[in-house]
mmCIF file of C-alpha atoms in Angstrom:
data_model
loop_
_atom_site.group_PDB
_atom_site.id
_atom_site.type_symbol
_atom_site.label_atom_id
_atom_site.label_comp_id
_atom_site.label_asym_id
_atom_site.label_seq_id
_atom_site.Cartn_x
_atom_site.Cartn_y
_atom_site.Cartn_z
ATOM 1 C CA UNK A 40 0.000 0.000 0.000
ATOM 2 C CA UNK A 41 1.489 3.621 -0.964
ATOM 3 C CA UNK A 42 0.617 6.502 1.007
ATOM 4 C CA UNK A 43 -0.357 8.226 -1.825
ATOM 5 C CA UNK A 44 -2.673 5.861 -3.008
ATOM 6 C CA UNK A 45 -4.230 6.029 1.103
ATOM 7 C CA UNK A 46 -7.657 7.331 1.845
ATOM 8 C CA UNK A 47 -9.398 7.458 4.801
ATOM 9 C CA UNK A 48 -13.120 7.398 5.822
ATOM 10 C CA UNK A 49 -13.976 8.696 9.399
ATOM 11 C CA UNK A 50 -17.446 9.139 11.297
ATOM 12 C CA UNK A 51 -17.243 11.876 13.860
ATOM 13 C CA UNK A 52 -19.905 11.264 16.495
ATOM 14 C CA UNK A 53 -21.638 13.576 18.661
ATOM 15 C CA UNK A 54 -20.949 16.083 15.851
ATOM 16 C CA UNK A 55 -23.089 18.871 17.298
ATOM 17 C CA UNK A 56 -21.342 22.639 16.455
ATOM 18 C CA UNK A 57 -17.912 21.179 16.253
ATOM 19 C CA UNK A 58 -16.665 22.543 12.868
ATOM 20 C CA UNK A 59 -13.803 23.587 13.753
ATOM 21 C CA UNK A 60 -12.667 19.920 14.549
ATOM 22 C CA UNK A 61 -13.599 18.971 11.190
ATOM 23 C CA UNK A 62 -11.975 22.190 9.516
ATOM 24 C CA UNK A 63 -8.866 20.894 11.830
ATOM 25 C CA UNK A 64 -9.534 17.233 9.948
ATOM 26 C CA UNK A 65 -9.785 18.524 6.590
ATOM 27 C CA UNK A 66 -7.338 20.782 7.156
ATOM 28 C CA UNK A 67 -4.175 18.533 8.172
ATOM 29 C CA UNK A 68 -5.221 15.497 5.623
ATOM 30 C CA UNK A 69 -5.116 18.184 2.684
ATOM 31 C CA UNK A 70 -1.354 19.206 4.235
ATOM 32 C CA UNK A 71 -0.358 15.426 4.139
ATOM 33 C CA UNK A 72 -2.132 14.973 0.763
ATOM 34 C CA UNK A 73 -4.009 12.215 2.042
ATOM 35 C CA UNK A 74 -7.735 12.120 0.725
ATOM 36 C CA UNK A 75 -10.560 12.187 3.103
ATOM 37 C CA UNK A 76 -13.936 11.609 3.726
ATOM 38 C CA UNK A 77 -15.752 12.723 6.453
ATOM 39 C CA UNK A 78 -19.131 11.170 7.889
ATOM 40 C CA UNK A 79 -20.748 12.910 11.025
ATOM 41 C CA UNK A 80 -23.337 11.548 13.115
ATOM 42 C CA UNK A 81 -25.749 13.102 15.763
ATOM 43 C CA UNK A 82 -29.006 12.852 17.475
ATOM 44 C CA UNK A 83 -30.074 16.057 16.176
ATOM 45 C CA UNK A 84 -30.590 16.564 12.707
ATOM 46 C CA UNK A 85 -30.473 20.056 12.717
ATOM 47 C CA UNK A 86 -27.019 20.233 14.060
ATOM 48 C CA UNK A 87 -24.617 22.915 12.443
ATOM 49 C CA UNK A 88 -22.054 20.195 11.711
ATOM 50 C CA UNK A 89 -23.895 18.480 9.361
ATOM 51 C CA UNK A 90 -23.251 21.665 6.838
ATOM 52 C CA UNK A 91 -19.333 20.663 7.170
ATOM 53 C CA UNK A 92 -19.360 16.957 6.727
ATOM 54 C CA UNK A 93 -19.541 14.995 3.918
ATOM 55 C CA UNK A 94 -22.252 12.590 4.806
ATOM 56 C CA UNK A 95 -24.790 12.737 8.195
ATOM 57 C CA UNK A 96 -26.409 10.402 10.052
ATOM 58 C CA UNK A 97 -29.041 11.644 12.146
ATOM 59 C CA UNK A 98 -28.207 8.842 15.075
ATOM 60 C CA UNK A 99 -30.782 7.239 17.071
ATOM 61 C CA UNK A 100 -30.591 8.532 20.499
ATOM 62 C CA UNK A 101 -28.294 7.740 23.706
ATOM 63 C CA UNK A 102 -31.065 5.573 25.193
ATOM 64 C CA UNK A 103 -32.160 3.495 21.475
ATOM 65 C CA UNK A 104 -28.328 3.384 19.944
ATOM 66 C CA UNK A 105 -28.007 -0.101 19.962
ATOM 67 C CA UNK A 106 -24.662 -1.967 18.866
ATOM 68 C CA UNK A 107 -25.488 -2.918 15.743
ATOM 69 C CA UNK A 108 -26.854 0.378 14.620
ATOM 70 C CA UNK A 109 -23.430 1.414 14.728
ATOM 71 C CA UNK A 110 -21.696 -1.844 13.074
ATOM 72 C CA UNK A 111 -24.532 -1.357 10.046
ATOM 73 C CA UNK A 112 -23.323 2.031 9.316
ATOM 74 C CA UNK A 113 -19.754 1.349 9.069
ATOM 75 C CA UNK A 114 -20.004 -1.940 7.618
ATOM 76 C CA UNK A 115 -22.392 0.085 5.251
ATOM 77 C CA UNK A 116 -19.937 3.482 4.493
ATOM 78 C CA UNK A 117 -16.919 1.105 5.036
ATOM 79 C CA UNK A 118 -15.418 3.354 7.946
ATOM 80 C CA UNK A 119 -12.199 3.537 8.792
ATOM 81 C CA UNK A 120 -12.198 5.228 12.384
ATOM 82 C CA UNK A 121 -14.702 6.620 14.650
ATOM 83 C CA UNK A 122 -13.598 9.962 16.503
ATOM 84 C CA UNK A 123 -16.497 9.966 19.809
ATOM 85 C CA UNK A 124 -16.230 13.164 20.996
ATOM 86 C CA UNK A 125 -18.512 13.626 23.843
ATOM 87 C CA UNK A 126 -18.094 11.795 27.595
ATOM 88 C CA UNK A 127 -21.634 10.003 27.330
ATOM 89 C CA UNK A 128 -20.727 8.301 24.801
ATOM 90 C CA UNK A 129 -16.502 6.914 25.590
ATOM 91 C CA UNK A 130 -18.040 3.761 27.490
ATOM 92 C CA UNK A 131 -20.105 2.678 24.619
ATOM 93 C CA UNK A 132 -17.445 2.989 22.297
ATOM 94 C CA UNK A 133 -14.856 1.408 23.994
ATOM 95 C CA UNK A 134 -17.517 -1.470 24.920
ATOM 96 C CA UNK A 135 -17.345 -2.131 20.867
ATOM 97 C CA UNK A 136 -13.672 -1.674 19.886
ATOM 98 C CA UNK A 137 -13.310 -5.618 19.326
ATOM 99 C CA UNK A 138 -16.828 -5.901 17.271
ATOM 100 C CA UNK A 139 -15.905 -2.816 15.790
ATOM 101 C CA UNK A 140 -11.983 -3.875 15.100
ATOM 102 C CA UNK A 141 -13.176 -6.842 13.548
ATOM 103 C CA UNK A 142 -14.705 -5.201 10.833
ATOM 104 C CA UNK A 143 -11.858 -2.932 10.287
ATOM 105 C CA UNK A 144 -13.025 0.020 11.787
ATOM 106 C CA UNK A 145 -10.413 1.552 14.723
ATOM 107 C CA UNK A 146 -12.132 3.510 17.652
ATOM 108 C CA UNK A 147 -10.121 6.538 18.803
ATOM 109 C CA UNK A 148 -10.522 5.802 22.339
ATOM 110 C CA UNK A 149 -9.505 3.974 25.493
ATOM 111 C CA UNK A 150 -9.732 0.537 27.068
ATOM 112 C CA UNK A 151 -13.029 0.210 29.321
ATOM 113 C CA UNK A 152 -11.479 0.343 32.584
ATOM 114 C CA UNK A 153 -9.466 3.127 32.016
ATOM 115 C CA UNK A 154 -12.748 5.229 30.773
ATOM 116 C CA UNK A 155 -14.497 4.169 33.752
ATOM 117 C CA UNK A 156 -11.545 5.212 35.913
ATOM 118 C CA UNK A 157 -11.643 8.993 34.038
ATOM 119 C CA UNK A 158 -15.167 9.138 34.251
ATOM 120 C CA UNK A 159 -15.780 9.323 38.091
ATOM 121 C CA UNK A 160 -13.711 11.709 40.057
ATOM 122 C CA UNK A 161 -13.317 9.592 42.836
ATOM 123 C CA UNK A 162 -12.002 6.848 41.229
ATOM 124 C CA UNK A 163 -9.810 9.097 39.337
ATOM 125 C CA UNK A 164 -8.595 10.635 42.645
ATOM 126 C CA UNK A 165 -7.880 6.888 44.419
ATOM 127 C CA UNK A 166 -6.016 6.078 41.169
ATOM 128 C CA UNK A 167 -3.341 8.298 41.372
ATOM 129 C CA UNK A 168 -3.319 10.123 44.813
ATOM 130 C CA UNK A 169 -0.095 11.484 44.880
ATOM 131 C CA UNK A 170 -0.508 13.789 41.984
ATOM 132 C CA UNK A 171 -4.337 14.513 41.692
ATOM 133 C CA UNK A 172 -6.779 16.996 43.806
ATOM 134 C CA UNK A 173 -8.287 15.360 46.963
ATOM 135 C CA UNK A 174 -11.514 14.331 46.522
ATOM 136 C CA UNK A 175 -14.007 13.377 49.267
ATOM 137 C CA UNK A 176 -17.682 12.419 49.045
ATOM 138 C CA UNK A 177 -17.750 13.908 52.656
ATOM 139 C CA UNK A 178 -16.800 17.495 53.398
ATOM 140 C CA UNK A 179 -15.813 16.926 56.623
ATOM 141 C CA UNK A 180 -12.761 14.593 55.255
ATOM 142 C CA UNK A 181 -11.615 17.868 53.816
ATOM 143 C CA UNK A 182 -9.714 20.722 55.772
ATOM 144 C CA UNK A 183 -9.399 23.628 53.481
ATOM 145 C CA UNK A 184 -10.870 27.750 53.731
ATOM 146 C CA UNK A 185 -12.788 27.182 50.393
ATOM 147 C CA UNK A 186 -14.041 24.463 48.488
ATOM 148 C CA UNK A 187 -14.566 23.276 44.626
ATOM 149 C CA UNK A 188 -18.000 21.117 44.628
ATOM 150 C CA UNK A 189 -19.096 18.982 41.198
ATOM 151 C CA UNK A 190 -20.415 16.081 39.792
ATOM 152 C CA UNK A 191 -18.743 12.915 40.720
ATOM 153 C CA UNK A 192 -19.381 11.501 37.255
ATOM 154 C CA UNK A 193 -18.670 12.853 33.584
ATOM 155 C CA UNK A 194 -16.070 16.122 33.135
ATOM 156 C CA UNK A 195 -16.677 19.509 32.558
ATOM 157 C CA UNK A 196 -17.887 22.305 34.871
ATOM 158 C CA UNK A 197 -21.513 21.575 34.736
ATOM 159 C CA UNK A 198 -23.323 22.537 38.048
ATOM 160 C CA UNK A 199 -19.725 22.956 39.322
ATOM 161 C CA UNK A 200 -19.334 25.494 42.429
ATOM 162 C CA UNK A 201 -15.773 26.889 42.842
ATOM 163 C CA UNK A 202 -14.238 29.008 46.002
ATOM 164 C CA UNK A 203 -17.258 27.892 48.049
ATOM 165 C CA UNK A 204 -17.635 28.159 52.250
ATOM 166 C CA UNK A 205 -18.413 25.087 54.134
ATOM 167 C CA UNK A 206 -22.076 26.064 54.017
ATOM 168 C CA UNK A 207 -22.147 27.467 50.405
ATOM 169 C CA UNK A 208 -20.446 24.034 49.733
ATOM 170 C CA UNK A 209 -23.021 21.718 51.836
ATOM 171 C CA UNK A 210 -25.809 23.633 50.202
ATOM 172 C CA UNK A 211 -24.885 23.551 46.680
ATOM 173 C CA UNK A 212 -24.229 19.520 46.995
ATOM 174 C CA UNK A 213 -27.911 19.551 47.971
ATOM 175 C CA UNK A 214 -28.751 19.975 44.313
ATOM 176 C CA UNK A 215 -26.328 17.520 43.000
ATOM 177 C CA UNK A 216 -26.957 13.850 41.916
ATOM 178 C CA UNK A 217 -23.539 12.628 43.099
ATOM 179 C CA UNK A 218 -21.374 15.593 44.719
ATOM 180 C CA UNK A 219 -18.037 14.935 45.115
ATOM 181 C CA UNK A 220 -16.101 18.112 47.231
ATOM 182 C CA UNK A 221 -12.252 19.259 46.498
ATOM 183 C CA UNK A 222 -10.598 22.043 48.267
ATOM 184 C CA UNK A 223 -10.520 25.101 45.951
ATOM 185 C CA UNK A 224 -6.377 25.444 45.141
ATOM 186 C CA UNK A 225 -5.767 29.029 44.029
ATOM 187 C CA UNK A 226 -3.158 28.996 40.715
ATOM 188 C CA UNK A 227 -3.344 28.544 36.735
ATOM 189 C CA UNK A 228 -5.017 25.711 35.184
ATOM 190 C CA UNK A 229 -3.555 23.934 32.102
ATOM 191 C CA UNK A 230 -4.807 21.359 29.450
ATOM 192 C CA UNK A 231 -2.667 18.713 28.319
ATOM 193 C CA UNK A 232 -2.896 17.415 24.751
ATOM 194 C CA UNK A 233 -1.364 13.926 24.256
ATOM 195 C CA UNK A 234 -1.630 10.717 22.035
ATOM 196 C CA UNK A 235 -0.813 7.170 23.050
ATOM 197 C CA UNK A 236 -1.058 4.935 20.713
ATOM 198 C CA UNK A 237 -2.785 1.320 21.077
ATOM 199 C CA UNK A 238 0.679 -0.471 22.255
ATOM 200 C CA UNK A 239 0.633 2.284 24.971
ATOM 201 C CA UNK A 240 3.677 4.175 23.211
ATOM 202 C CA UNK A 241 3.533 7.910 24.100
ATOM 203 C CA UNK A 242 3.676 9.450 20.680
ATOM 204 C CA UNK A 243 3.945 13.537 21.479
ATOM 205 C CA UNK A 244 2.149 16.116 24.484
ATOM 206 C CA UNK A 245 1.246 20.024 24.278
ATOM 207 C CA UNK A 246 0.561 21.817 27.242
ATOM 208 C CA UNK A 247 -1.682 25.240 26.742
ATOM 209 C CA UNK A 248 -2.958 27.446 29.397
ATOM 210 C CA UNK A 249 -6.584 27.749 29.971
ATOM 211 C CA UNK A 250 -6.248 32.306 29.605
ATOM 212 C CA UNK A 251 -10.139 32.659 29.218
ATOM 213 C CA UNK A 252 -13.000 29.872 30.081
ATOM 214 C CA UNK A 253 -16.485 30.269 29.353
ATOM 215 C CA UNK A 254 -18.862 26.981 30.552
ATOM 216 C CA UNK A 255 -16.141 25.090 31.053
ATOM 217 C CA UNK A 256 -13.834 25.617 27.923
ATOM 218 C CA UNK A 257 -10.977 27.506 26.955
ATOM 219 C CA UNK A 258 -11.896 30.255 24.910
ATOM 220 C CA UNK A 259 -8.825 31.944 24.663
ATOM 221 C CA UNK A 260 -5.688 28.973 25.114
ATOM 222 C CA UNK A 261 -1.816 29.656 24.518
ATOM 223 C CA UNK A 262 0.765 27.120 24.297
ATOM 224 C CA UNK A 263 3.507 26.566 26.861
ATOM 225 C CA UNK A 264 6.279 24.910 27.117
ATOM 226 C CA UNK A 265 6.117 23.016 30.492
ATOM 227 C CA UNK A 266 8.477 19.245 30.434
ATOM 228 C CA UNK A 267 7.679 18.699 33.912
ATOM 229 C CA UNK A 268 4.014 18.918 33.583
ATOM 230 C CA UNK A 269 3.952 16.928 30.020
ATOM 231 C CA UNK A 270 6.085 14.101 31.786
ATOM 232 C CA UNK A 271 3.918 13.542 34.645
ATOM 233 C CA UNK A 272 0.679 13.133 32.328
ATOM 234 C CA UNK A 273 2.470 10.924 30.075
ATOM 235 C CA UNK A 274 3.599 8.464 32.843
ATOM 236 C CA UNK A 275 -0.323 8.845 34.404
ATOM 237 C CA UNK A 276 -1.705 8.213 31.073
ATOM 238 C CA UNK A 277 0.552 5.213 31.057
ATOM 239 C CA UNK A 278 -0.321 3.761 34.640
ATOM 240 C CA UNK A 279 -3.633 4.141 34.109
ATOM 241 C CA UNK A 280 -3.006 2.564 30.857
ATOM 242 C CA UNK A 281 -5.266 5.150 28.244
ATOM 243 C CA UNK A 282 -4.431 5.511 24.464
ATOM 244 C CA UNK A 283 -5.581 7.238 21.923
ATOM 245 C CA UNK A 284 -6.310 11.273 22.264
ATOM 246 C CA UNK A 285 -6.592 12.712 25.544
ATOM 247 C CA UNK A 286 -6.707 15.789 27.818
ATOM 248 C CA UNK A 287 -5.136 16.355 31.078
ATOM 249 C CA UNK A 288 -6.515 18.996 32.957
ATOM 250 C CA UNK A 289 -4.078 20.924 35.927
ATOM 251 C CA UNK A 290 -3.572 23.165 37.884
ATOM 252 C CA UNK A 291 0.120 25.504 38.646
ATOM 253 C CA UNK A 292 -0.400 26.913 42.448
ATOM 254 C CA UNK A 293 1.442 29.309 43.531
ATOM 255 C CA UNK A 294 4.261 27.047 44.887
ATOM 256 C CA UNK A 295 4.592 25.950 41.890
ATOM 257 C CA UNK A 296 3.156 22.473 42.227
ATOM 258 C CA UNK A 297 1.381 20.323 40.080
ATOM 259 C CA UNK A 298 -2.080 19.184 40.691
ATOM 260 C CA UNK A 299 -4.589 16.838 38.114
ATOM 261 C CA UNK A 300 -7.920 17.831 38.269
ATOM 262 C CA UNK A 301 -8.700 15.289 35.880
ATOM 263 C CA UNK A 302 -8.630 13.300 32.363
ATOM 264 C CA UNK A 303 -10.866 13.260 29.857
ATOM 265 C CA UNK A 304 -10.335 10.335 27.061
ATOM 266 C CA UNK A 305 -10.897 11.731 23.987
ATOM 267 C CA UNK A 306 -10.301 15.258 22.033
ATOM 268 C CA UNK A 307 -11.544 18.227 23.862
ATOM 269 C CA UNK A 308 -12.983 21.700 22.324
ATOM 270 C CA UNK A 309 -9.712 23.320 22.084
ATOM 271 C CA UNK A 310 -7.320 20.353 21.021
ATOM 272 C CA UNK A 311 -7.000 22.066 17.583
ATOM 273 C CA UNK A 312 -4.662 24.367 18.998
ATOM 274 C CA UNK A 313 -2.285 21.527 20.037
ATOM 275 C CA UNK A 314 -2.955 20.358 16.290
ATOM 276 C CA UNK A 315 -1.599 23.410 15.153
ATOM 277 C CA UNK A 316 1.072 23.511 17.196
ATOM 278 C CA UNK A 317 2.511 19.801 16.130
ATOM 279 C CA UNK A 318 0.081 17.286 17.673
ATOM 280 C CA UNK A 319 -0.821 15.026 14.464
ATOM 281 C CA UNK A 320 -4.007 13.268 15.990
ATOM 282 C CA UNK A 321 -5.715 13.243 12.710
ATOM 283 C CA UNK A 322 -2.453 11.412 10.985
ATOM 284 C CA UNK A 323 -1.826 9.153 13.742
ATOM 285 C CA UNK A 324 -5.339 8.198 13.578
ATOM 286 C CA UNK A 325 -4.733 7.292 9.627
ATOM 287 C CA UNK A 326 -1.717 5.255 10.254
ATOM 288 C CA UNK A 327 -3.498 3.214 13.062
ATOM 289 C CA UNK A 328 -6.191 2.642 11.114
ATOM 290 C CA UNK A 329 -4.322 1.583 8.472
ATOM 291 C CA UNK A 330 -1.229 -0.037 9.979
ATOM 292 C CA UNK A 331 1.226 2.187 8.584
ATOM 293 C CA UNK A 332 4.046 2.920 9.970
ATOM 294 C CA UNK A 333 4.021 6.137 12.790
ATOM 295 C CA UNK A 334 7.648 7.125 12.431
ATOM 296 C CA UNK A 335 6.314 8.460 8.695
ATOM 297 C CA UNK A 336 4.358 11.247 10.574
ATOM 298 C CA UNK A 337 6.658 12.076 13.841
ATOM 299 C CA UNK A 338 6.092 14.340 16.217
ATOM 300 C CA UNK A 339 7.606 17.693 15.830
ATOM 301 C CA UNK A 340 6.355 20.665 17.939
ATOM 302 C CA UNK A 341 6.389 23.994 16.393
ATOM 303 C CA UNK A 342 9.357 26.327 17.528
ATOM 304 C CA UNK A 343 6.964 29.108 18.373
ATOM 305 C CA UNK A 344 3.719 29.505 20.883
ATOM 306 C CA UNK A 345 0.736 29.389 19.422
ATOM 307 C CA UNK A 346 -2.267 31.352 21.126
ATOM 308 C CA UNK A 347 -6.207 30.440 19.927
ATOM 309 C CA UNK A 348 -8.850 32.760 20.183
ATOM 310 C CA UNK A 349 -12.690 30.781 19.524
ATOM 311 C CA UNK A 350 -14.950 32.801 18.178
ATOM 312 C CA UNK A 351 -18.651 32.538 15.931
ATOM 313 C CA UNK A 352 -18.356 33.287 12.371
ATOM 314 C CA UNK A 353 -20.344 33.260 9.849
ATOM 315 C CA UNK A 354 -20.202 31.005 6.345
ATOM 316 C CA UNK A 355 -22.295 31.447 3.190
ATOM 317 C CA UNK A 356 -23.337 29.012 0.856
ATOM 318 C CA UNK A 357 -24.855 28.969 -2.136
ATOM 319 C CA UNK A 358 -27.934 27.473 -2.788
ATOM 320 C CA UNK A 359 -29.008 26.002 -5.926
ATOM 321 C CA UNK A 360 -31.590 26.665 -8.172
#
């Protein structure tokens, strides 16, 4: 098989409003002159992605996608890799990677146990201690002046409370399904970008600060250079034994140490930055896929700092007749 002669066919689930993700896709495939088609799926059929993907599925719910709704399509449209992009939906996909592999259609993703170690905070906490925020189901295990108060399960800052009293913490739990409490550690928080691939081998890491965040993501993210904090997420990533695309949230206090907040397995609304800036997810999706070689895409981080601003715009299209 010759590169050039490669193509590759990948559904993007959950597609929602990511474009830029699939502008990122498009983007880096047309740099490696690799062709690419792009298939995006989503419970809602009005979704703005489906204007930036080459073919939609309008996907049967969380609650009716059954297994085989998802081996049909790809047996179907002959997909190459799925690219789940939203934390409901990592435990389902990681459930099918062997029906799915069989097939010959790679899940960008990790093992089960490792998703189900990300996805609850608590678990996530007891799996690496030494490194990652305490986190109590009971307050009064914690002794701090303010505390951080969330969801134990899923990521993101949903419902999350941050610099909270003891009461202002108790009460705010009140409304939760599963409050977990963490004390609130003053400081700069980070994402890390990284990609391990299915043999565990850490392929590259970005770090970017988190400058502006609006419901939970970065809308304004610069690159860093940070080897200490890239070297503890690949070794965590390692013990806890994740591959494919992930994100590392941290936090820089004022000391100067290093605390994980958490890890989300799979590619978050900002990882096109890290893209930009050297991380070839998209590529090193191709070559698992396709069993070709990594070392023909390495890993080579641009010299300068990149800095991402998201923001709406607008795009016309022409309709016909």
């Amino acid at each position: 098989m010759t590169l050039e002669l490669s193509s590759i066919r990948v559904f993007i689930s959950s597609l929602s409003a990511k474009v830029p993700l699939v502008e990122a896709f498009r983007a880096m495939f047309k740099q490696k002159g690799i062709p690419l088609v792009i298939h995006g799926g989503d419970s809602n059929p009005n979704c703005l992605g489906r204007h930036f993907v080459d073919h939609f599925w309008t996907m049967p719910a969380d609650e009716e996608l059954e297994e085989k709704d998802i081996i049909s399509y790809c047996k179907t449209h002959r997909i190459d890799a799925i690219v789940p992009t939203r934390d409901g939906e990592l435990l389902f996909f990681a459930k099918l990677h062997d029906s799915l592999k069989s097939i010959g259609t790679f899940v960008l993703g990790s093992p089960t146990n490792g998703v189900e170690i990300c996805l609850d905070k608590l678990a996530f906490h007891h799996a690496c201690p030494a490194i990652s925020i305490p986190t109590e189901t009971d307050l009064a295990q914690l002794k701090s002046p303010f505390y951080v108060v969330k969801e134990r399960y899923g990521s993101g800052s949903k419902d999350i409370l941050i610099k909270a009293s003891k009461p202002e913490a108790l009460s705010h739990a009140d409304q939760l399904q599963a409050p977990v409490f963490q004390p609130w550690i003053d400081g700069q928080e980070y994402s890390v970008d990284l990609y391990l691939t299915k043999s565990g081998h850490d392929l590259g890491a970005i770090v970017r600060s988190r400058d502006v965040i609006i419901n939970g993501e970065a809308q304004v993210s610069t690159t860093v250079h940070i080897p200490k904090l890239n070297k503890i997420c690949v070794e965590l990533a390692k013990q806890l034994q994740l591959t494919g695309h992930l994100v590392i949230q941290a936090l820089v206090d004022k000391q100067s140490r290093i605390h994980i907040i958490e890890c989300n397995c799979r590619i978050g609304g900002a990882s096109t930055l890290s893209f930009a800036t050297g991380l070839l997810t998209p590529i090193w999706l191709f070559c698992e896929s396709k069993g070709i070689p990594l070392r023909q895409y390495p890993f080579k981080r641009s010299p300068f700092e990149l800095k991402q601003i998201r923001h709406a715009t607008d795009t016309i299209i022409k309709m016909e007749g």
